[in-house]
Amino acid sequence: MDHFQYRDGVLHAEDIPLPRIAEEIGTPVYVYSRATLERHAQVFRDALEDVPKKHIAFAIKCNPNLGVLRVLARQGYGADVVSGGELERALAAGMAAEDIVFSGVGKTRAELAQGLDRGIGQFNIEHEPEGIALAEIALAKETTAQAVLRVNPDVDAGTHAKISTGKAENKFGVGIDAAPEIFDRLAGLPGLKMRGIALHIGSQLTSLAPLEAAFERVGRLVADLRAAGHDITHVDLGGGLGVPYRPDDDPPSPAEYGAMVARVTKNWDVTLMFEPGRVIAGNTGVLLTEVLWVKPGATNPFVIVDAAMNDLARPALYDAYHDFVAVEPTGEKMTASIVGPVCETGDTFARDRTIDRVESGDLAVFRTAGAYGATMASTYNSRSLVPEVLVDGDRSIVVADRIAAGTIMAAERVPDWID
Ligand SMILES: *Cc1c(COP(=O)(O)O)cnc(C)c1O
């Protein structure tokens, strides 16, 4: 359920007709709906009703916009961050330091120190040397880092290879069989309070089975660690729940996920932590674009839009599908390939797809672009950095400016020793 609906034949974001945003801000532009974001945050929390002790940290890598984060902070969400930059964003958006979890396989010593200085709630340790470094830094600062050990449960998440993270060959976490010994050694270090386990097996999961298998393995590990005398108070179950991108996609609902979690973790007696990203933000945003040209092709025509792979990278990166609909559909259809202006064939959003008939000058949107959209944007081909707009009822505001190609160029210089 989202708040991008047609009214009188015109696609709206809440109460705002999208043509108005195109006129005022120009295209391409991301448009987010606050009501949708809040609804998703509530639905996910409600789905965990049967989990007695919980902490929800939005995985801000999927949408780190400050306006978006502020909406979620007001919903009581913390943040899962994967860099020092994201850490500062979470704080700037008003998230409490103790509600911040620091994930990521390549945290630098400087970032570990930054996390300690900011007083964040938890570090998710990816391997033993990182834990040792964190303990040293904490000790030097005369403080104690709250930490959990990320394990790699070796399950196939059944998603795209580039966003699978829980197979033995992936770079994340420590092998679950090696975890008890590593945990034991880290737990003995002054400066570190090892309080539990974390896992995250991948993103855009469309089945609960791999999650359940992974959670069961972690449940056994928790029992083993307790039997070895460790005090386990937290388990971080990560994120990964998928969203529907195609009209007929039917991923598990948050309610089904929550019921599975409650069942599998019933006797764990820990605070469960969650790091949802896409399931919160995915359907809260669209990428609004204008059709530049419709050009004949060898088989079907090319619909050339003013958004490109630098604005929305997922199709080029993961062959991802984003629904494409006209803002003012006529009811007629056409079969076309949808492409952007960037000078490579990778800049293709869809091949030979049946879509609303569009012409030069028409507006259209890529749906489900609120997660892993703007945050992955670049200025490839010296295009501007795409702006973002947040809609709330009948008001809208630019929450990220378009950064002009000239502004990017102004940060560069030609060495004066090149003559
Ligand atoms: C990316 C990521 C998430 C969020 O994944 P979603 O599929 O967007 O829910 C959560 N935790 C970690 C450690 C991640 O890397």
PDB file of C-alpha atoms in Angstrom, residues 31-34 37-38 41 58-60 62-75 77 89 93 95 277 280-281 284-285 370 388-391 399:
ATOM      1  CA  VAL A  31       9.583  11.971  -4.856  1.00  0.00           C
ATOM      2  CA  TYR A  32       8.955  10.428  -1.432  1.00  0.00           C
ATOM      3  CA  SER A  33       5.688  10.133   0.469  1.00  0.00           C
ATOM      4  CA  ARG A  34       5.893  10.739   4.193  1.00  0.00           C
ATOM      5  CA  LEU A  37       7.106   5.925   5.010  1.00  0.00           C
ATOM      6  CA  GLU A  38       5.295   6.239   8.325  1.00  0.00           C
ATOM      7  CA  ALA A  41       7.489   1.918   9.757  1.00  0.00           C
ATOM      8  CA  PHE A  58      16.660   1.500   9.821  1.00  0.00           C
ATOM      9  CA  ALA A  59      19.440   0.430   7.443  1.00  0.00           C
ATOM     10  CA  ILE A  60      20.172   3.924   6.287  1.00  0.00           C
ATOM     11  CA  CYS A  62      19.107   2.329   1.404  1.00  0.00           C
ATOM     12  CA  ASN A  63      17.954   5.919   1.865  1.00  0.00           C
ATOM     13  CA  PRO A  64      20.136   8.236   3.947  1.00  0.00           C
ATOM     14  CA  ASN A  65      18.263  11.440   3.140  1.00  0.00           C
ATOM     15  CA  LEU A  66      18.057  13.584   6.282  1.00  0.00           C
ATOM     16  CA  GLY A  67      14.368  14.320   5.797  1.00  0.00           C
ATOM     17  CA  VAL A  68      13.590  10.627   5.456  1.00  0.00           C
ATOM     18  CA  LEU A  69      15.682   9.818   8.515  1.00  0.00           C
ATOM     19  CA  ARG A  70      13.934  12.465  10.566  1.00  0.00           C
ATOM     20  CA  VAL A  71      10.550  10.940   9.753  1.00  0.00           C
ATOM     21  CA  LEU A  72      11.831   7.553  10.940  1.00  0.00           C
ATOM     22  CA  ALA A  73      13.513   9.010  14.027  1.00  0.00           C
ATOM     23  CA  ARG A  74      10.098  10.376  15.029  1.00  0.00           C
ATOM     24  CA  GLN A  75       8.735   6.850  14.604  1.00  0.00           C
ATOM     25  CA  TYR A  77      13.558   4.064  14.734  1.00  0.00           C
ATOM     26  CA  ARG A  89      23.766  11.522   9.190  1.00  0.00           C
ATOM     27  CA  ALA A  93      18.653  13.522  11.717  1.00  0.00           C
ATOM     28  CA  MET A  95      18.554   9.644  16.083  1.00  0.00           C
ATOM     29  CA  GLY A 277      15.927  -1.063   4.885  1.00  0.00           C
ATOM     30  CA  ILE A 280      10.566   0.431   4.921  1.00  0.00           C
ATOM     31  CA  ALA A 281      11.697   2.765   2.136  1.00  0.00           C
ATOM     32  CA  THR A 284       7.848   5.217  -0.398  1.00  0.00           C
ATOM     33  CA  GLY A 285       9.509   6.731  -3.441  1.00  0.00           C
ATOM     34  CA  GLY A 370      12.683   4.831  -2.473  1.00  0.00           C
ATOM     35  CA  GLU A 388      14.810  14.561  -3.820  1.00  0.00           C
ATOM     36  CA  VAL A 389      11.402  15.883  -2.759  1.00  0.00           C
ATOM     37  CA  LEU A 390       9.382  14.852   0.285  1.00  0.00           C
ATOM     38  CA  VAL A 391       5.597  15.143   0.120  1.00  0.00           C
ATOM     39  CA  VAL A 399      14.935  17.602   0.814  1.00  0.00           C
TER      40      VAL A 399
END
